[in-house]
CSV table of C-alpha atoms in Angstrom, one decimal:
chain,number,residue,atom,x,y,z
A,52,ALA,CA,46.0,159.8,54.5
A,53,GLN,CA,47.1,162.5,56.8
A,54,ALA,CA,47.5,159.1,59.8
A,55,GLN,CA,48.7,156.8,57.7
A,56,LEU,CA,52.3,159.7,56.6
A,57,ARG,CA,52.3,160.9,60.5
A,58,ILE,CA,52.7,156.0,61.6
A,59,GLY,CA,55.0,155.3,59.4
A,60,ILE,CA,57.1,158.0,60.6
A,61,CYS,CA,56.8,157.7,64.4
A,62,TYR,CA,57.8,153.6,62.9
A,63,TYR,CA,60.6,154.8,61.6
A,64,GLN,CA,62.2,157.1,64.1
A,65,LEU,CA,61.5,154.1,66.0
A,66,LYS,CA,63.5,151.6,63.8
A,67,GLU,CA,60.3,149.8,63.2
A,68,TYR,CA,60.6,150.0,59.1
A,69,ASP,CA,59.5,147.1,58.8
A,70,ASN,CA,55.4,148.1,60.3
A,71,ALA,CA,57.0,152.1,58.8
A,72,ILE,CA,56.3,150.6,54.8
A,73,LEU,CA,53.3,148.8,55.3
A,74,GLU,CA,51.9,151.8,56.4
A,75,LEU,CA,53.5,153.9,54.1
A,76,SER,CA,52.6,151.8,51.6
A,77,ASP,CA,48.6,151.7,52.1
A,78,PRO,CA,46.4,153.3,49.1
A,79,LEU,CA,45.8,156.1,51.6
A,80,THR,CA,48.9,157.6,50.9
A,81,GLU,CA,48.0,158.7,47.0
A,82,LYS,CA,45.0,160.9,48.7
A,83,LEU,CA,48.1,163.1,50.0
A,84,ASN,CA,48.9,166.5,48.4
A,85,SER,CA,52.4,165.5,46.1
A,86,ASP,CA,54.9,167.0,48.2
A,87,ASP,CA,53.7,164.6,51.0
A,88,ARG,CA,53.5,162.3,49.1
A,89,ASN,CA,57.1,163.1,48.4
A,90,ASP,CA,57.7,163.3,51.9
A,91,ALA,CA,55.9,158.9,52.4
A,92,ASP,CA,58.3,157.9,49.3
A,93,TYR,CA,60.7,159.8,51.1
A,94,ILE,CA,61.0,157.5,54.6
A,95,LEU,CA,59.4,154.4,52.6
A,96,ALA,CA,62.8,154.7,50.2
A,97,ASN,CA,64.7,155.3,53.4
A,98,SER,CA,63.2,151.9,54.8
A,99,PHE,CA,63.5,150.3,52.0
A,100,TYR,CA,67.7,150.8,53.0
A,101,ASN,CA,67.6,150.1,56.2
A,102,LEU,CA,66.3,146.1,55.3
A,103,LYS,CA,68.6,146.7,52.5
A,104,GLU,CA,65.9,146.3,50.0
A,105,PHE,CA,67.3,148.4,47.7
A,106,ASP,CA,66.1,148.1,44.9
A,107,SER,CA,62.4,148.7,46.5
A,108,ALA,CA,64.1,151.5,48.2
A,109,SER,CA,65.5,152.9,44.5
A,110,ASP,CA,61.9,152.5,42.9
A,111,ALA,CA,60.4,155.0,46.0
A,112,TYR,CA,63.1,157.7,45.4
A,113,LYS,CA,62.6,157.3,41.7
A,114,ARG,CA,59.3,157.9,42.9
A,115,ILE,CA,59.7,160.8,44.3
A,116,LEU,CA,61.9,162.7,40.9
A,117,ASN,CA,58.7,161.8,38.9
A,118,ASN,CA,56.1,163.5,41.2
A,119,SER,CA,58.4,167.6,41.4
A,120,PRO,CA,60.2,167.3,43.5
A,121,SER,CA,61.6,170.4,45.5
A,122,GLU,CA,65.8,171.9,45.4
A,123,ASP,CA,66.1,170.5,48.7
A,124,MET,CA,64.1,167.1,48.1
A,125,MET,CA,66.5,166.0,44.0
A,126,ASN,CA,69.4,166.6,46.5
A,127,LYS,CA,68.2,163.9,49.2
A,128,ILE,CA,67.1,161.2,46.5
A,129,ARG,CA,70.8,161.5,44.7
A,130,TYR,CA,72.5,161.2,48.1
A,131,GLY,CA,69.9,158.2,48.6
A,132,LEU,CA,70.3,156.7,45.3
A,133,ALA,CA,74.2,158.0,45.4
A,134,TRP,CA,74.0,155.3,49.0
A,135,ILE,CA,72.3,152.8,46.8
A,136,HIS,CA,75.0,152.3,44.1
A,137,PHE,CA,77.4,151.7,46.5
A,138,GLN,CA,76.4,150.0,48.8
A,139,LYS,CA,75.9,147.4,45.4
A,140,GLY,CA,79.4,147.6,44.3
A,141,ASN,CA,78.9,149.9,41.4
A,142,TYR,CA,81.1,152.6,42.6
A,143,GLU,CA,81.4,153.9,39.3
A,144,SER,CA,77.8,155.0,39.0
A,145,SER,CA,77.8,156.3,43.3
A,146,PHE,CA,80.8,158.5,42.3
A,147,LYS,CA,79.0,159.9,39.6
A,148,LEU,CA,76.1,161.2,42.4
A,149,PHE,CA,78.9,162.5,44.8
A,150,ASN,CA,80.9,164.3,42.6
A,151,LEU,CA,78.1,165.7,41.8
A,152,LEU,CA,76.1,166.3,45.8
A,153,ALA,CA,79.9,167.7,46.4
A,154,GLN,CA,78.5,171.0,44.7
A,155,SER,CA,75.9,171.2,46.2
A,156,LYS,CA,74.2,174.5,47.8
A,157,ASP,CA,73.7,172.3,51.4
A,158,ASP,CA,76.9,171.8,52.6
A,159,SER,CA,75.8,169.3,55.0
A,160,ILE,CA,75.6,167.1,51.3
A,161,ALA,CA,78.4,169.1,50.1
A,162,LEU,CA,80.9,168.3,52.5
A,163,LYS,CA,79.8,164.5,52.9
A,164,SER,CA,80.0,164.0,49.3
A,165,LEU,CA,83.2,164.9,48.1
A,166,TYR,CA,84.0,162.8,51.2
A,167,TRP,CA,82.6,159.6,49.8
A,168,SER,CA,83.3,160.3,46.2
A,169,GLY,CA,86.2,159.9,47.4
A,170,GLU,CA,86.3,156.8,49.5
A,171,SER,CA,83.7,155.5,45.3
A,172,LYS,CA,87.1,155.6,44.2
A,173,ARG,CA,89.3,153.9,46.3
A,174,TYR,CA,87.2,150.9,46.6
A,175,GLU,CA,86.9,151.2,42.4
A,176,GLY,CA,90.3,150.8,42.9
A,177,LYS,CA,91.4,154.4,41.2
A,178,TYR,CA,93.5,155.0,44.8
A,179,ASP,CA,95.6,158.2,42.8
A,180,GLU,CA,92.4,159.5,42.2
A,181,SER,CA,91.0,158.6,45.7
A,182,ILE,CA,93.6,160.3,46.9
A,183,GLU,CA,93.5,163.2,44.9
A,184,ILE,CA,89.9,163.8,46.2
A,185,GLN,CA,91.2,163.2,49.8
A,186,LYS,CA,93.6,165.9,50.3
A,187,ARG,CA,91.4,168.4,48.7
A,188,PHE,CA,88.7,167.6,51.3
A,189,ALA,CA,91.5,167.9,54.3
A,190,LEU,CA,92.3,171.2,52.5
A,191,LYS,CA,88.6,172.3,52.7
A,192,TYR,CA,87.9,170.4,55.8
A,193,PRO,CA,90.4,170.7,58.1
A,194,ASN,CA,88.6,170.5,61.4
A,195,HIS,CA,86.4,168.3,60.3
A,196,PRO,CA,86.3,164.7,61.8
A,197,LEU,CA,86.2,163.2,59.0
A,198,ALA,CA,89.4,164.8,58.4
A,199,GLU,CA,91.0,162.3,60.2
A,200,SER,CA,89.2,159.7,58.5
A,201,VAL,CA,91.3,160.9,55.4
A,202,ARG,CA,94.2,159.7,56.8
A,203,LEU,CA,93.4,156.5,57.2
A,204,ASN,CA,91.3,156.7,53.5
A,205,ILE,CA,94.9,157.8,51.9
A,206,GLY,CA,97.6,155.4,54.2
A,207,ILE,CA,94.9,152.5,53.2
A,208,SER,CA,95.0,153.5,48.9
A,209,LYS,CA,98.1,153.7,49.3
A,210,PHE,CA,98.9,149.6,50.7
A,211,SER,CA,96.4,148.7,48.5
A,212,GLU,CA,99.7,150.2,45.8
A,213,ASP,CA,102.5,148.6,47.4
A,214,ASN,CA,103.8,152.2,48.7
A,215,PHE,CA,104.2,150.9,51.7
A,216,GLU,CA,106.5,153.9,53.0
A,217,ALA,CA,104.1,156.4,52.4
A,218,SER,CA,101.3,154.8,53.7
A,219,GLU,CA,103.0,154.1,56.3
A,220,GLU,CA,103.5,157.9,57.3
A,221,SER,CA,99.7,158.7,56.4
A,222,LEU,CA,99.1,155.9,59.1
A,223,LEU,CA,100.7,156.5,61.5
A,224,GLN,CA,99.1,159.6,62.5
A,225,ALA,CA,95.6,158.1,62.0
A,226,ILE,CA,96.7,156.1,65.2
A,227,ASN,CA,96.4,159.6,66.9
A,228,SER,CA,92.2,159.6,66.1
A,229,PRO,CA,89.4,159.7,68.4
A,230,ASP,CA,87.7,157.5,66.5
A,231,PRO,CA,88.5,153.9,67.8
A,232,ILE,CA,87.8,151.7,64.7
A,233,ALA,CA,89.8,154.5,62.5
A,234,ARG,CA,92.5,153.3,65.6
A,235,SER,CA,91.8,149.8,64.5
A,236,LYS,CA,92.1,150.2,60.7
A,237,SER,CA,95.3,152.1,61.5
A,238,TYR,CA,97.5,149.7,63.7
A,239,THR,CA,95.7,146.7,61.6
A,240,LEU,CA,97.7,148.2,58.5
A,241,LEU,CA,100.9,149.2,60.3
A,242,GLY,CA,101.7,145.9,62.1
A,243,GLU,CA,100.6,144.2,58.3
A,244,ILE,CA,103.1,146.5,56.3
A,245,ASN,CA,106.1,146.0,59.2
A,246,LEU,CA,105.6,142.4,59.0
A,247,LYS,CA,106.2,142.4,55.1
A,248,LYS,CA,109.3,144.7,55.4
A,249,LYS,CA,109.9,141.7,58.4
A,250,ASP,CA,110.9,144.0,61.6
A,251,TYR,CA,108.8,141.8,63.4
A,252,SER,CA,108.9,143.3,66.9
A,253,LYS,CA,107.9,146.1,65.0
A,254,ALA,CA,105.4,144.1,63.4
A,255,LYS,CA,103.9,142.8,66.9
A,256,SER,CA,103.6,146.3,68.9
A,257,PHE,CA,101.6,147.9,66.2
A,258,PHE,CA,99.4,144.4,66.1
A,259,GLN,CA,99.7,144.0,70.4
A,260,ASN,CA,98.4,147.4,70.5
A,261,GLY,CA,95.1,147.3,67.5
A,262,ILE,CA,94.0,144.3,70.1
A,263,ASN,CA,94.7,146.6,73.5
A,264,ILE,CA,91.1,149.2,71.4
A,265,SER,CA,88.0,147.5,73.1
A,266,GLN,CA,85.6,148.4,70.3
A,267,ILE,CA,87.8,146.7,67.9
A,268,PRO,CA,85.2,144.4,64.9
A,269,LYS,CA,85.8,141.1,65.2
A,270,GLU,CA,87.2,141.7,61.8
A,271,LEU,CA,90.3,143.4,62.5
A,272,LYS,CA,91.2,141.7,66.1
A,273,ASP,CA,91.3,138.3,63.8
A,274,ARG,CA,93.5,139.9,60.9
A,275,CYS,CA,95.3,141.8,64.5
A,276,LEU,CA,95.3,138.0,66.5
A,277,LEU,CA,96.9,136.2,63.1
A,278,GLY,CA,99.6,138.9,62.3
A,279,LEU,CA,100.6,139.4,66.2
A,280,GLY,CA,100.8,135.2,65.9
A,281,VAL,CA,103.3,135.2,62.9
A,282,SER,CA,105.2,137.8,64.3
A,283,ASN,CA,106.2,135.6,67.9
A,284,TYR,CA,106.1,132.3,64.6
A,285,TYR,CA,109.4,134.7,63.5
A,286,LEU,CA,110.5,136.2,66.9
A,287,ASN,CA,110.9,132.1,68.6
A,288,ASP,CA,108.0,132.6,70.8
A,289,ASN,CA,106.2,129.8,69.6
A,290,ILE,CA,103.9,129.0,72.9
A,291,GLU,CA,102.4,132.9,72.3
A,292,ALA,CA,102.0,132.2,68.4
A,293,ILE,CA,100.2,129.0,68.8
A,294,LYS,CA,98.3,130.8,71.9
A,295,ASN,CA,98.1,134.2,69.4
A,296,PHE,CA,96.1,131.3,66.8
A,297,ASN,CA,94.1,129.5,68.6
A,298,ALA,CA,92.9,132.7,70.5
A,299,ILE,CA,90.4,133.3,66.2
A,300,ASN,CA,87.5,131.2,66.0
A,301,GLU,CA,88.1,129.6,63.2
A,302,GLY,CA,84.6,128.5,62.5
A,303,ASP,CA,84.1,132.3,62.5
A,304,THR,CA,86.0,134.2,60.9
A,305,GLU,CA,86.6,136.1,57.3
A,306,LEU,CA,90.7,135.5,57.7
A,307,ASP,CA,92.7,133.3,55.0
A,308,LYS,CA,92.4,130.1,56.8
A,309,SER,CA,94.9,128.6,55.0
A,310,LYS,CA,97.6,131.1,56.2
A,311,LEU,CA,96.6,130.5,59.8
A,312,TYR,CA,96.8,126.4,59.9
A,313,PHE,CA,100.1,127.0,58.1
A,314,TYR,CA,101.8,129.1,61.1
A,315,ARG,CA,100.3,126.9,63.9
A,316,ALA,CA,101.5,124.0,61.9
A,317,GLU,CA,104.7,125.9,61.2
A,318,ALA,CA,104.5,127.0,65.0
A,319,ASN,CA,104.0,124.0,66.0
A,320,PHE,CA,106.6,121.9,63.9
A,321,VAL,CA,109.8,123.8,66.2
A,322,LEU,CA,107.9,122.9,68.9
A,323,GLY,CA,107.8,118.8,68.4
A,324,ASN,CA,103.6,118.5,67.6
A,325,TYR,CA,104.3,117.2,64.2
A,326,SER,CA,101.0,115.2,64.7
A,327,LYS,CA,99.4,118.4,65.2
A,328,SER,CA,101.3,120.3,62.6
A,329,ILE,CA,100.4,118.0,60.4
A,330,SER,CA,96.6,118.4,61.4
A,331,ASP,CA,97.4,122.1,60.4
A,332,TYR,CA,99.0,120.9,57.0
A,333,ASN,CA,95.6,118.2,55.7
A,334,SER,CA,93.4,121.7,56.5
A,335,ILE,CA,95.4,123.9,53.8
A,336,LYS,CA,93.6,124.3,50.4
A,337,ALA,CA,96.7,125.2,48.8
A,338,GLU,CA,96.3,128.1,45.8
A,339,ASP,CA,99.0,128.9,44.7
A,340,ALA,CA,102.0,126.4,43.9
A,341,GLN,CA,104.6,128.1,46.5
A,342,MET,CA,101.6,127.1,49.2
A,343,THR,CA,101.3,123.1,47.5
A,344,ASN,CA,105.5,123.1,48.2
A,345,ASN,CA,105.5,124.2,51.5
A,346,VAL,CA,102.5,121.8,52.8
A,347,SER,CA,104.4,118.7,50.5
A,348,TYR,CA,108.1,120.0,52.6
A,349,GLY,CA,106.0,120.2,55.9
A,350,LYS,CA,105.3,117.2,55.9
A,351,GLY,CA,107.3,115.9,54.4
A,352,TYR,CA,109.3,116.3,57.5
A,353,SER,CA,106.7,116.0,59.9
A,354,TYR,CA,106.3,112.4,59.1
A,355,PHE,CA,110.0,112.0,59.0
A,356,ASN,CA,110.5,112.6,62.5
A,357,LEU,CA,107.6,110.5,63.2
A,358,LYS,CA,109.9,108.0,61.3
A,359,ASP,CA,106.9,107.1,59.4
A,360,PHE,CA,109.0,107.0,56.6
A,361,GLY,CA,107.2,105.9,53.9
A,362,LYS,CA,104.8,108.9,54.6
A,363,SER,CA,107.6,111.3,55.2
A,364,ALA,CA,109.6,109.7,51.8
A,365,TYR,CA,105.8,110.2,49.5
A,366,TYR,CA,105.9,114.0,50.4
A,367,PHE,CA,109.6,114.7,50.3
A,368,THR,CA,108.7,113.3,46.1
A,369,GLU,CA,106.1,115.4,45.5
A,370,PHE,CA,108.2,118.1,46.3
A,371,ILE,CA,111.2,117.3,44.1
A,372,GLN,CA,108.2,117.2,41.3
A,373,ASN,CA,106.3,119.5,41.8
A,374,SER,CA,110.1,122.1,43.0
A,375,SER,CA,112.4,121.3,40.6
A,376,ASN,CA,114.5,124.7,40.9
A,377,ASP,CA,113.6,125.8,44.5
A,378,LYS,CA,117.0,125.6,46.4
A,379,LYS,CA,115.3,123.0,48.6
A,380,VAL,CA,115.4,120.3,46.2
A,381,ASN,CA,119.0,118.7,47.0
A,382,GLU,CA,118.1,118.8,50.6
A,383,CYS,CA,115.0,117.7,50.6
A,384,GLN,CA,116.7,114.7,47.6
A,385,LEU,CA,119.1,114.1,51.2
A,386,ARG,CA,116.3,113.3,53.3
A,387,LEU,CA,114.5,111.2,50.6
A,388,ALA,CA,117.2,109.0,51.2
A,389,ASP,CA,117.3,108.3,54.6
A,390,CYS,CA,114.2,107.9,54.1
A,391,PHE,CA,114.7,104.9,52.2
A,392,TYR,CA,117.5,104.3,53.9
A,393,ALA,CA,115.7,103.4,56.8
A,394,GLU,CA,112.9,100.6,55.0
A,395,LYS,CA,116.0,99.2,53.2
A,396,ASP,CA,114.7,100.0,50.0
A,397,PHE,CA,118.9,100.2,49.3
A,398,VAL,CA,118.8,100.8,45.3
A,399,LYS,CA,116.6,104.0,45.4
A,400,ALA,CA,118.5,105.1,49.0
A,401,SER,CA,122.1,104.5,47.0
A,402,THR,CA,120.5,106.8,43.6
A,403,TYR,CA,119.2,109.4,45.6
A,404,TYR,CA,122.7,110.3,47.8
A,405,GLN,CA,124.4,110.2,45.3
A,406,ARG,CA,122.4,112.9,44.0
A,407,ALA,CA,121.7,114.8,46.9
A,408,LEU,CA,125.4,114.2,47.2
A,409,ILE,CA,127.6,113.7,44.6
A,410,ASN,CA,125.7,115.8,42.3
A,411,SER,CA,126.4,118.6,44.3
A,412,ASP,CA,128.8,120.3,46.5
A,413,GLU,CA,125.6,121.4,49.0
A,414,PHE,CA,126.3,118.6,50.9
A,415,ASN,CA,130.0,117.8,50.3
A,416,ASN,CA,130.8,118.1,54.6
A,417,ASP,CA,128.3,115.6,56.2
A,418,GLU,CA,129.9,113.1,56.8
A,419,ARG,CA,127.0,110.8,58.5
A,420,ALA,CA,125.1,110.9,55.1
A,421,PHE,CA,128.7,110.1,52.7
A,422,PHE,CA,128.7,107.2,55.6
A,423,ASN,CA,125.2,105.7,54.5
A,424,TYR,CA,125.2,106.5,51.5
A,425,ALA,CA,128.5,104.0,51.3
A,426,GLN,CA,125.8,101.8,53.2
A,427,SER,CA,123.5,101.6,50.8
A,428,LEU,CA,125.9,100.9,47.9
A,429,PHE,CA,127.9,98.2,49.5
A,430,LYS,CA,124.1,96.4,51.0
A,431,SER,CA,122.5,96.9,47.2
A,432,GLY,CA,126.0,95.0,46.5
A,433,SER,CA,127.6,97.6,44.4
A,434,TYR,CA,131.0,97.3,46.1
A,435,THR,CA,133.1,98.7,44.0
A,436,ASP,CA,131.1,102.0,44.1
A,437,ALA,CA,131.4,100.8,48.0
A,438,ILE,CA,134.7,101.3,48.5
A,439,LYS,CA,135.3,104.6,46.2
A,440,VAL,CA,132.9,106.4,48.6
A,441,LEU,CA,134.6,104.7,52.0
A,442,GLU,CA,138.1,105.8,50.7
A,443,GLN,CA,137.0,109.1,50.0
A,444,ILE,CA,135.5,109.1,54.1
A,445,GLN,CA,138.8,109.1,54.5
A,446,LEU,CA,140.4,111.0,53.3
A,447,LYS,CA,137.5,114.3,53.0
A,448,PHE,CA,137.0,113.9,56.6
A,449,PRO,CA,139.8,111.9,58.6
A,450,ALA,CA,139.1,112.7,62.0
A,451,SER,CA,135.7,111.7,62.1
A,452,SER,CA,134.1,108.7,63.3
A,453,TYR,CA,134.1,107.5,60.1
A,454,ALA,CA,137.0,107.5,58.7
A,455,ASP,CA,137.6,104.9,61.7
A,456,ASP,CA,134.5,102.4,60.1
A,457,SER,CA,135.7,103.3,57.0
A,458,GLN,CA,138.1,101.4,57.0
A,459,TYR,CA,137.2,98.4,58.8
A,460,LEU,CA,134.0,98.8,56.0
A,461,ILE,CA,136.8,98.2,53.4
A,462,GLY,CA,138.2,95.5,55.6
A,463,TRP,CA,134.8,93.3,55.6
A,464,ILE,CA,133.6,94.1,51.9
């Protein structure tokens, strides 16, 4: 039995957890004395934990509880069970155990447990309680390496509460951490905060600093690349923005891909790559009305610029139907009128020109649109109304070339 225990421990130290479990699950270990049996179950539980077999790990820990463990072993078991609860997302249960262990006489366990009790509250979404615990940790252990992580965690909590000013204050301290992961997280969040503040130059700088950290985790690197691309888009550097977006492996990312596709579509649109824009718009899985409307709007203009007026009209109509209160509705009615005009459907064209030009003051000075409106009325047989609009053009735009064309068309009618 002692041999089984020693072999199991060796396998555990070699990180061969499957073999450790095989040895320590052998019925021979039942012959060990009480303390050795507890040691065997403790190594067994940790082996299961490392393989993410949390239920089996929990069973092994609980066997020790029923076998009169020492106080030191009891603390180790509670710490292990707390971690199992944390890994399984049972943050309230993990907090209770970590909070209990924070009072332990074992300074090592007490220190780590105080820190993770704060993290349990943060993951539970109780940010104010988490921040209080984190501050208590920083006061009690100011020189401990985890004190650097506390600044980051407070920044994350404040970010989650949309308290960006306080979050930024903590994160600016955390970027000095010796831990590259902490620095990566800090730069990523600082970039995202400044995106929300529309300070795109500052956001770009933070995202670039994050990417420059060689040990940055992939998930954070993808967030920085996306943020960098969005920053460059708003800074009108669309070629660079597309490079940033294309550096993300779409098939292996935890990002919101709809956001990636949307901004890449927008950047390609500005560069005149309308077919590429449409391809990305089509890939978006819109989960809210605003994104749905933005996609309809973008596809409407992309097809319009490709002179596919039938499809363009379809998406402008979709936008108008779903966005009655949007400030871009009149603009889309004007574009819809242009689509019908190009398709020689002059009855519909005149209807939408009237809505965009007569029922709204937004395009009151668009002389081209007024002339097309008059032509639509004329070509649909509404001669009297056409003459009225043509006369209006002469009054509103006397210096325009359309004034002469209007006079000619009046004479023709």
